[in-house]
Amino acid sequence: QDLARREFELRTITDHVPSLISYVDGELNYRYVNRRYSEVFGKQAESMTGLTMLDLHGAKTMELLQPRIARVLLGEAVEFEQRFELPTGKPFWALVSYIPDQNDRSQPVKGFFICKTIITELKEVEQRFDRAVRGTTDGIWDWDVDTGKVYYAPRFAELLGFNPSQNEFAKTDIDGRVHPEDRQRVMAAELALLHERKAMDVEFRLQCRDGEYRWFRGRAAASYDASRHATHASGSIHDIQDYRSLL
């Protein structure tokens, strides 16, 4: 009776969460799916029990999943992003977690729990951003102010004479490339962006890979929290060397 009650409570909880939750045994047969899982795949939960992962996802997707399945069956928790296709042919993206069902490391893995969080809208936004970045001649950057981490697009590196794949700069690397005569002006514009909510628009020189300086126009905007603290900033640099040489 206690076991039945616990199973009822577990299903009640998992049936009311937005994630897709399931359990697969060591033979890759589905033994449990929650309500959301069955709704997304357009099947009754009872009819999904006993299906194999191959039945549900098809050979093409299973080929991609197999390395992750092998890892979880060895006792390793695995997290990854994956594109799936519904029986209707409609695709969706999910953040997937595989969690091994294992009493301790000395015991074999009985199966694994699967948690899928649908992130289709997020992936579409990321893909649109990626297309925009690849389609512009400007060097795009995105700064998480709280963590200090900055993303520099491949084109940013290319504008400075680097290989586009060499775009993993630290912010201090780029700050150090600003021409000494321009640093105070750039710093003032950055502080105004962060603390005065003023969009950044400043012309300055950056030292390229070959040691020469080129003129760029830097523009940026920031987002702020309720206390007016800047949390994120995004911007670009545009090469204006030819324009400045005419002045």
PDB file of N, CA and C in Angstrom, residues 6-90:
ATOM      1  N   ARG A   6       3.263   5.842  -2.960  1.00  0.00           N
ATOM      2  CA  ARG A   6       4.437   6.574  -3.457  1.00  0.00           C
ATOM      3  C   ARG A   6       4.414   6.685  -4.970  1.00  0.00           C
ATOM      4  N   GLU A   7       4.006   5.606  -5.654  1.00  0.00           N
ATOM      5  CA  GLU A   7       3.912   5.639  -7.111  1.00  0.00           C
ATOM      6  C   GLU A   7       2.865   6.649  -7.567  1.00  0.00           C
ATOM      7  N   PHE A   8       1.746   6.704  -6.847  1.00  0.00           N
ATOM      8  CA  PHE A   8       0.699   7.672  -7.165  1.00  0.00           C
ATOM      9  C   PHE A   8       1.211   9.098  -6.976  1.00  0.00           C
ATOM     10  N   GLU A   9       1.926   9.332  -5.884  1.00  0.00           N
ATOM     11  CA  GLU A   9       2.458  10.670  -5.622  1.00  0.00           C
ATOM     12  C   GLU A   9       3.484  11.068  -6.667  1.00  0.00           C
ATOM     13  N   LEU A  10       4.335  10.103  -7.066  1.00  0.00           N
ATOM     14  CA  LEU A  10       5.351  10.377  -8.067  1.00  0.00           C
ATOM     15  C   LEU A  10       4.708  10.754  -9.398  1.00  0.00           C
ATOM     16  N   ARG A  11       3.707   9.996  -9.809  1.00  0.00           N
ATOM     17  CA  ARG A  11       3.033  10.298 -11.072  1.00  0.00           C
ATOM     18  C   ARG A  11       2.307  11.632 -10.987  1.00  0.00           C
ATOM     19  N   THR A  12       1.685  11.917  -9.862  1.00  0.00           N
ATOM     20  CA  THR A  12       0.987  13.192  -9.708  1.00  0.00           C
ATOM     21  C   THR A  12       1.948  14.361  -9.888  1.00  0.00           C
ATOM     22  N   ILE A  13       3.135  14.234  -9.303  1.00  0.00           N
ATOM     23  CA  ILE A  13       4.129  15.310  -9.423  1.00  0.00           C
ATOM     24  C   ILE A  13       4.645  15.422 -10.853  1.00  0.00           C
ATOM     25  N   THR A  14       5.074  14.285 -11.431  1.00  0.00           N
ATOM     26  CA  THR A  14       5.689  14.339 -12.765  1.00  0.00           C
ATOM     27  C   THR A  14       4.687  14.691 -13.856  1.00  0.00           C
ATOM     28  N   ASP A  15       3.407  14.397 -13.617  1.00  0.00           N
ATOM     29  CA  ASP A  15       2.386  14.741 -14.611  1.00  0.00           C
ATOM     30  C   ASP A  15       2.059  16.235 -14.619  1.00  0.00           C
ATOM     31  N   HIS A  16       2.559  16.961 -13.645  1.00  0.00           N
ATOM     32  CA  HIS A  16       2.231  18.391 -13.556  1.00  0.00           C
ATOM     33  C   HIS A  16       3.470  19.276 -13.685  1.00  0.00           C
ATOM     34  N   VAL A  17       4.512  18.744 -14.287  1.00  0.00           N
ATOM     35  CA  VAL A  17       5.699  19.552 -14.593  1.00  0.00           C
ATOM     36  C   VAL A  17       5.785  19.701 -16.103  1.00  0.00           C
ATOM     37  N   PRO A  18       6.363  20.810 -16.591  1.00  0.00           N
ATOM     38  CA  PRO A  18       6.401  21.047 -18.040  1.00  0.00           C
ATOM     39  C   PRO A  18       7.419  20.190 -18.795  1.00  0.00           C
ATOM     40  N   SER A  19       8.359  19.580 -18.087  1.00  0.00           N
ATOM     41  CA  SER A  19       9.383  18.768 -18.750  1.00  0.00           C
ATOM     42  C   SER A  19       8.842  17.401 -19.141  1.00  0.00           C
ATOM     43  N   LEU A  20       9.482  16.793 -20.113  1.00  0.00           N
ATOM     44  CA  LEU A  20       9.156  15.434 -20.526  1.00  0.00           C
ATOM     45  C   LEU A  20      10.011  14.481 -19.692  1.00  0.00           C
ATOM     46  N   ILE A  21       9.374  13.628 -18.913  1.00  0.00           N
ATOM     47  CA  ILE A  21      10.093  12.733 -18.016  1.00  0.00           C
ATOM     48  C   ILE A  21       9.737  11.287 -18.345  1.00  0.00           C
ATOM     49  N   SER A  22      10.761  10.448 -18.400  1.00  0.00           N
ATOM     50  CA  SER A  22      10.520   9.041 -18.695  1.00  0.00           C
ATOM     51  C   SER A  22      11.581   8.188 -18.028  1.00  0.00           C
ATOM     52  N   TYR A  23      11.313   6.882 -18.045  1.00  0.00           N
ATOM     53  CA  TYR A  23      12.291   5.914 -17.539  1.00  0.00           C
ATOM     54  C   TYR A  23      12.446   4.835 -18.590  1.00  0.00           C
ATOM     55  N   VAL A  24      13.708   4.490 -18.879  1.00  0.00           N
ATOM     56  CA  VAL A  24      14.037   3.473 -19.877  1.00  0.00           C
ATOM     57  C   VAL A  24      14.881   2.400 -19.206  1.00  0.00           C
ATOM     58  N   ASP A  25      14.560   1.134 -19.458  1.00  0.00           N
ATOM     59  CA  ASP A  25      15.329   0.058 -18.828  1.00  0.00           C
ATOM     60  C   ASP A  25      16.611  -0.219 -19.605  1.00  0.00           C
ATOM     61  N   GLY A  26      17.360  -1.195 -19.141  1.00  0.00           N
ATOM     62  CA  GLY A  26      18.648  -1.499 -19.748  1.00  0.00           C
ATOM     63  C   GLY A  26      18.558  -2.002 -21.175  1.00  0.00           C
ATOM     64  N   GLU A  27      17.374  -2.467 -21.566  1.00  0.00           N
ATOM     65  CA  GLU A  27      17.159  -2.930 -22.941  1.00  0.00           C
ATOM     66  C   GLU A  27      16.604  -1.815 -23.820  1.00  0.00           C
ATOM     67  N   LEU A  28      16.567  -0.602 -23.261  1.00  0.00           N
ATOM     68  CA  LEU A  28      16.092   0.609 -23.963  1.00  0.00           C
ATOM     69  C   LEU A  28      14.600   0.577 -24.265  1.00  0.00           C
ATOM     70  N   ASN A  29      13.847  -0.094 -23.363  1.00  0.00           N
ATOM     71  CA  ASN A  29      12.388  -0.091 -23.445  1.00  0.00           C
ATOM     72  C   ASN A  29      11.834   0.964 -22.492  1.00  0.00           C
ATOM     73  N   TYR A  30      10.853   1.713 -22.952  1.00  0.00           N
ATOM     74  CA  TYR A  30      10.205   2.688 -22.074  1.00  0.00           C
ATOM     75  C   TYR A  30       9.340   1.962 -21.043  1.00  0.00           C
ATOM     76  N   ARG A  31       9.576   2.287 -19.760  1.00  0.00           N
ATOM     77  CA  ARG A  31       8.794   1.711 -18.679  1.00  0.00           C
ATOM     78  C   ARG A  31       7.876   2.738 -18.020  1.00  0.00           C
ATOM     79  N   TYR A  32       8.163   4.016 -18.284  1.00  0.00           N
ATOM     80  CA  TYR A  32       7.326   5.077 -17.719  1.00  0.00           C
ATOM     81  C   TYR A  32       7.501   6.346 -18.554  1.00  0.00           C
ATOM     82  N   VAL A  33       6.404   7.023 -18.813  1.00  0.00           N
ATOM     83  CA  VAL A  33       6.452   8.371 -19.393  1.00  0.00           C
ATOM     84  C   VAL A  33       5.424   9.223 -18.668  1.00  0.00           C
ATOM     85  N   ASN A  34       5.728  10.478 -18.459  1.00  0.00           N
ATOM     86  CA  ASN A  34       4.750  11.348 -17.807  1.00  0.00           C
ATOM     87  C   ASN A  34       3.753  11.907 -18.830  1.00  0.00           C
ATOM     88  N   ARG A  35       2.779  12.633 -18.342  1.00  0.00           N
ATOM     89  CA  ARG A  35       1.698  13.129 -19.198  1.00  0.00           C
ATOM     90  C   ARG A  35       2.237  14.023 -20.315  1.00  0.00           C
ATOM     91  N   ARG A  36       3.162  14.909 -19.958  1.00  0.00           N
ATOM     92  CA  ARG A  36       3.705  15.836 -20.951  1.00  0.00           C
ATOM     93  C   ARG A  36       4.414  15.081 -22.072  1.00  0.00           C
ATOM     94  N   TYR A  37       5.114  14.016 -21.730  1.00  0.00           N
ATOM     95  CA  TYR A  37       5.817  13.207 -22.729  1.00  0.00           C
ATOM     96  C   TYR A  37       4.818  12.639 -23.731  1.00  0.00           C
ATOM     97  N   SER A  38       3.738  12.066 -23.218  1.00  0.00           N
ATOM     98  CA  SER A  38       2.745  11.461 -24.107  1.00  0.00           C
ATOM     99  C   SER A  38       2.019  12.517 -24.928  1.00  0.00           C
ATOM    100  N   GLU A  39       1.777  13.705 -24.355  1.00  0.00           N
ATOM    101  CA  GLU A  39       1.102  14.778 -25.089  1.00  0.00           C
ATOM    102  C   GLU A  39       1.945  15.250 -26.270  1.00  0.00           C
ATOM    103  N   VAL A  40       3.234  15.444 -26.029  1.00  0.00           N
ATOM    104  CA  VAL A  40       4.113  15.944 -27.082  1.00  0.00           C
ATOM    105  C   VAL A  40       4.200  14.949 -28.234  1.00  0.00           C
ATOM    106  N   PHE A  41       4.264  13.652 -27.916  1.00  0.00           N
ATOM    107  CA  PHE A  41       4.390  12.639 -28.953  1.00  0.00           C
ATOM    108  C   PHE A  41       3.040  12.157 -29.482  1.00  0.00           C
ATOM    109  N   GLY A  42       1.952  12.696 -28.929  1.00  0.00           N
ATOM    110  CA  GLY A  42       0.619  12.386 -29.437  1.00  0.00           C
ATOM    111  C   GLY A  42       0.191  10.957 -29.227  1.00  0.00           C
ATOM    112  N   LYS A  43       0.636  10.367 -28.103  1.00  0.00           N
ATOM    113  CA  LYS A  43       0.285   8.981 -27.801  1.00  0.00           C
ATOM    114  C   LYS A  43      -0.219   8.875 -26.368  1.00  0.00           C
ATOM    115  N   GLN A  44      -1.011   7.860 -26.089  1.00  0.00           N
ATOM    116  CA  GLN A  44      -1.399   7.579 -24.719  1.00  0.00           C
ATOM    117  C   GLN A  44      -0.189   7.038 -23.964  1.00  0.00           C
ATOM    118  N   ALA A  45      -0.058   7.442 -22.699  1.00  0.00           N
ATOM    119  CA  ALA A  45       1.085   6.998 -21.906  1.00  0.00           C
ATOM    120  C   ALA A  45       1.170   5.472 -21.859  1.00  0.00           C
ATOM    121  N   GLU A  46      -0.015   4.817 -21.746  1.00  0.00           N
ATOM    122  CA  GLU A  46      -0.034   3.357 -21.659  1.00  0.00           C
ATOM    123  C   GLU A  46       0.492   2.714 -22.939  1.00  0.00           C
ATOM    124  N   SER A  47       0.220   3.335 -24.085  1.00  0.00           N
ATOM    125  CA  SER A  47       0.659   2.753 -25.355  1.00  0.00           C
ATOM    126  C   SER A  47       2.153   2.955 -25.584  1.00  0.00           C
ATOM    127  N   MET A  48       2.759   3.907 -24.859  1.00  0.00           N
ATOM    128  CA  MET A  48       4.186   4.146 -25.011  1.00  0.00           C
ATOM    129  C   MET A  48       5.010   3.194 -24.163  1.00  0.00           C
ATOM    130  N   THR A  49       4.410   2.681 -23.096  1.00  0.00           N
ATOM    131  CA  THR A  49       5.123   1.734 -22.243  1.00  0.00           C
ATOM    132  C   THR A  49       5.400   0.450 -23.018  1.00  0.00           C
ATOM    133  N   GLY A  50       6.643   0.057 -23.069  1.00  0.00           N
ATOM    134  CA  GLY A  50       7.038  -1.125 -23.825  1.00  0.00           C
ATOM    135  C   GLY A  50       7.664  -0.803 -25.162  1.00  0.00           C
ATOM    136  N   LEU A  51       7.430   0.420 -25.659  1.00  0.00           N
ATOM    137  CA  LEU A  51       8.100   0.826 -26.884  1.00  0.00           C
ATOM    138  C   LEU A  51       9.598   0.959 -26.628  1.00  0.00           C
ATOM    139  N   THR A  52      10.383   0.735 -27.644  1.00  0.00           N
ATOM    140  CA  THR A  52      11.809   0.959 -27.511  1.00  0.00           C
ATOM    141  C   THR A  52      12.132   2.391 -27.931  1.00  0.00           C
ATOM    142  N   MET A  53      13.319   2.848 -27.572  1.00  0.00           N
ATOM    143  CA  MET A  53      13.742   4.172 -28.002  1.00  0.00           C
ATOM    144  C   MET A  53      13.827   4.222 -29.524  1.00  0.00           C
ATOM    145  N   LEU A  54      14.192   3.107 -30.138  1.00  0.00           N
ATOM    146  CA  LEU A  54      14.247   3.042 -31.591  1.00  0.00           C
ATOM    147  C   LEU A  54      12.851   3.208 -32.185  1.00  0.00           C
ATOM    148  N   ASP A  55      11.849   2.575 -31.570  1.00  0.00           N
ATOM    149  CA  ASP A  55      10.471   2.705 -32.035  1.00  0.00           C
ATOM    150  C   ASP A  55      10.038   4.164 -32.043  1.00  0.00           C
ATOM    151  N   LEU A  56      10.401   4.882 -30.988  1.00  0.00           N
ATOM    152  CA  LEU A  56       9.915   6.249 -30.804  1.00  0.00           C
ATOM    153  C   LEU A  56      10.698   7.258 -31.634  1.00  0.00           C
ATOM    154  N   HIS A  57      12.005   7.082 -31.733  1.00  0.00           N
ATOM    155  CA  HIS A  57      12.841   8.120 -32.346  1.00  0.00           C
ATOM    156  C   HIS A  57      13.339   7.788 -33.747  1.00  0.00           C
ATOM    157  N   GLY A  58      13.328   6.524 -34.114  1.00  0.00           N
ATOM    158  CA  GLY A  58      13.812   6.164 -35.442  1.00  0.00           C
ATOM    159  C   GLY A  58      15.323   5.981 -35.482  1.00  0.00           C
ATOM    160  N   ALA A  59      15.789   5.331 -36.546  1.00  0.00           N
ATOM    161  CA  ALA A  59      17.197   4.941 -36.639  1.00  0.00           C
ATOM    162  C   ALA A  59      18.133   6.134 -36.732  1.00  0.00           C
ATOM    163  N   LYS A  60      17.732   7.193 -37.457  1.00  0.00           N
ATOM    164  CA  LYS A  60      18.617   8.338 -37.658  1.00  0.00           C
ATOM    165  C   LYS A  60      18.926   9.041 -36.337  1.00  0.00           C
ATOM    166  N   THR A  61      17.883   9.298 -35.530  1.00  0.00           N
ATOM    167  CA  THR A  61      18.094   9.956 -34.240  1.00  0.00           C
ATOM    168  C   THR A  61      18.815   9.029 -33.276  1.00  0.00           C
ATOM    169  N   MET A  62      18.491   7.747 -33.299  1.00  0.00           N
ATOM    170  CA  MET A  62      19.142   6.797 -32.395  1.00  0.00           C
ATOM    171  C   MET A  62      20.641   6.714 -32.645  1.00  0.00           C
ATOM    172  N   GLU A  63      21.033   6.871 -33.899  1.00  0.00           N
ATOM    173  CA  GLU A  63      22.464   6.863 -34.215  1.00  0.00           C
ATOM    174  C   GLU A  63      23.180   8.016 -33.507  1.00  0.00           C
ATOM    175  N   LEU A  64      22.500   9.159 -33.393  1.00  0.00           N
ATOM    176  CA  LEU A  64      23.069  10.312 -32.709  1.00  0.00           C
ATOM    177  C   LEU A  64      23.039  10.134 -31.190  1.00  0.00           C
ATOM    178  N   LEU A  65      22.004   9.448 -30.690  1.00  0.00           N
ATOM    179  CA  LEU A  65      21.846   9.262 -29.249  1.00  0.00           C
ATOM    180  C   LEU A  65      22.734   8.159 -28.692  1.00  0.00           C
ATOM    181  N   GLN A  66      23.130   7.216 -29.526  1.00  0.00           N
ATOM    182  CA  GLN A  66      23.815   6.015 -29.047  1.00  0.00           C
ATOM    183  C   GLN A  66      25.059   6.299 -28.201  1.00  0.00           C
ATOM    184  N   PRO A  67      25.924   7.252 -28.579  1.00  0.00           N
ATOM    185  CA  PRO A  67      27.099   7.506 -27.729  1.00  0.00           C
ATOM    186  C   PRO A  67      26.715   7.988 -26.330  1.00  0.00           C
ATOM    187  N   ARG A  68      25.640   8.788 -26.226  1.00  0.00           N
ATOM    188  CA  ARG A  68      25.184   9.260 -24.916  1.00  0.00           C
ATOM    189  C   ARG A  68      24.557   8.125 -24.112  1.00  0.00           C
ATOM    190  N   ILE A  69      23.827   7.260 -24.803  1.00  0.00           N
ATOM    191  CA  ILE A  69      23.228   6.107 -24.130  1.00  0.00           C
ATOM    192  C   ILE A  69      24.323   5.195 -23.567  1.00  0.00           C
ATOM    193  N   ALA A  70      25.367   4.982 -24.352  1.00  0.00           N
ATOM    194  CA  ALA A  70      26.475   4.137 -23.900  1.00  0.00           C
ATOM    195  C   ALA A  70      27.092   4.709 -22.624  1.00  0.00           C
ATOM    196  N   ARG A  71      27.225   6.030 -22.570  1.00  0.00           N
ATOM    197  CA  ARG A  71      27.826   6.666 -21.387  1.00  0.00           C
ATOM    198  C   ARG A  71      26.940   6.516 -20.156  1.00  0.00           C
ATOM    199  N   VAL A  72      25.625   6.724 -20.317  1.00  0.00           N
ATOM    200  CA  VAL A  72      24.755   6.637 -19.143  1.00  0.00           C
ATOM    201  C   VAL A  72      24.661   5.198 -18.645  1.00  0.00           C
ATOM    202  N   LEU A  73      24.732   4.229 -19.543  1.00  0.00           N
ATOM    203  CA  LEU A  73      24.681   2.821 -19.128  1.00  0.00           C
ATOM    204  C   LEU A  73      25.966   2.384 -18.433  1.00  0.00           C
ATOM    205  N   LEU A  74      26.991   3.223 -18.530  1.00  0.00           N
ATOM    206  CA  LEU A  74      28.223   2.972 -17.776  1.00  0.00           C
ATOM    207  C   LEU A  74      28.211   3.713 -16.437  1.00  0.00           C
ATOM    208  N   GLY A  75      27.096   4.406 -16.154  1.00  0.00           N
ATOM    209  CA  GLY A  75      26.952   5.061 -14.862  1.00  0.00           C
ATOM    210  C   GLY A  75      27.209   6.549 -14.856  1.00  0.00           C
ATOM    211  N   GLU A  76      27.333   7.160 -16.029  1.00  0.00           N
ATOM    212  CA  GLU A  76      27.640   8.595 -16.111  1.00  0.00           C
ATOM    213  C   GLU A  76      26.371   9.391 -16.416  1.00  0.00           C
ATOM    214  N   ALA A  77      26.121  10.431 -15.641  1.00  0.00           N
ATOM    215  CA  ALA A  77      25.024  11.339 -15.953  1.00  0.00           C
ATOM    216  C   ALA A  77      25.433  12.169 -17.173  1.00  0.00           C
ATOM    217  N   VAL A  78      24.507  12.327 -18.117  1.00  0.00           N
ATOM    218  CA  VAL A  78      24.822  12.990 -19.384  1.00  0.00           C
ATOM    219  C   VAL A  78      23.805  14.091 -19.640  1.00  0.00           C
ATOM    220  N   GLU A  79      24.281  15.243 -20.105  1.00  0.00           N
ATOM    221  CA  GLU A  79      23.389  16.350 -20.478  1.00  0.00           C
ATOM    222  C   GLU A  79      23.810  16.885 -21.838  1.00  0.00           C
ATOM    223  N   PHE A  80      22.854  17.137 -22.699  1.00  0.00           N
ATOM    224  CA  PHE A  80      23.160  17.591 -24.062  1.00  0.00           C
ATOM    225  C   PHE A  80      21.902  18.203 -24.695  1.00  0.00           C
ATOM    226  N   GLU A  81      22.105  18.896 -25.804  1.00  0.00           N
ATOM    227  CA  GLU A  81      21.006  19.427 -26.597  1.00  0.00           C
ATOM    228  C   GLU A  81      20.827  18.544 -27.814  1.00  0.00           C
ATOM    229  N   GLN A  82      19.570  18.296 -28.180  1.00  0.00           N
ATOM    230  CA  GLN A  82      19.321  17.392 -29.299  1.00  0.00           C
ATOM    231  C   GLN A  82      18.056  17.811 -30.053  1.00  0.00           C
ATOM    232  N   ARG A  83      18.106  17.658 -31.348  1.00  0.00           N
ATOM    233  CA  ARG A  83      16.935  17.894 -32.197  1.00  0.00           C
ATOM    234  C   ARG A  83      16.203  16.569 -32.376  1.00  0.00           C
ATOM    235  N   PHE A  84      14.893  16.572 -32.105  1.00  0.00           N
ATOM    236  CA  PHE A  84      14.061  15.383 -32.271  1.00  0.00           C
ATOM    237  C   PHE A  84      12.993  15.659 -33.320  1.00  0.00           C
ATOM    238  N   GLU A  85      12.391  14.606 -33.795  1.00  0.00           N
ATOM    239  CA  GLU A  85      11.309  14.742 -34.769  1.00  0.00           C
ATOM    240  C   GLU A  85      10.107  13.944 -34.284  1.00  0.00           C
ATOM    241  N   LEU A  86       8.947  14.596 -34.263  1.00  0.00           N
ATOM    242  CA  LEU A  86       7.720  13.940 -33.833  1.00  0.00           C
ATOM    243  C   LEU A  86       7.180  13.035 -34.944  1.00  0.00           C
ATOM    244  N   PRO A  87       6.265  12.125 -34.617  1.00  0.00           N
ATOM    245  CA  PRO A  87       5.677  11.260 -35.655  1.00  0.00           C
ATOM    246  C   PRO A  87       5.032  12.054 -36.785  1.00  0.00           C
ATOM    247  N   THR A  88       4.599  13.287 -36.505  1.00  0.00           N
ATOM    248  CA  THR A  88       3.997  14.144 -37.528  1.00  0.00           C
ATOM    249  C   THR A  88       5.042  14.742 -38.465  1.00  0.00           C
ATOM    250  N   GLY A  89       6.326  14.587 -38.111  1.00  0.00           N
ATOM    251  CA  GLY A  89       7.392  15.186 -38.890  1.00  0.00           C
ATOM    252  C   GLY A  89       7.849  16.528 -38.363  1.00  0.00           C
ATOM    253  N   LYS A  90       7.119  17.060 -37.386  1.00  0.00           N
ATOM    254  CA  LYS A  90       7.481  18.361 -36.822  1.00  0.00           C
ATOM    255  C   LYS A  90       8.685  18.202 -35.888  1.00  0.00           C
TER     256      LYS A  90
END
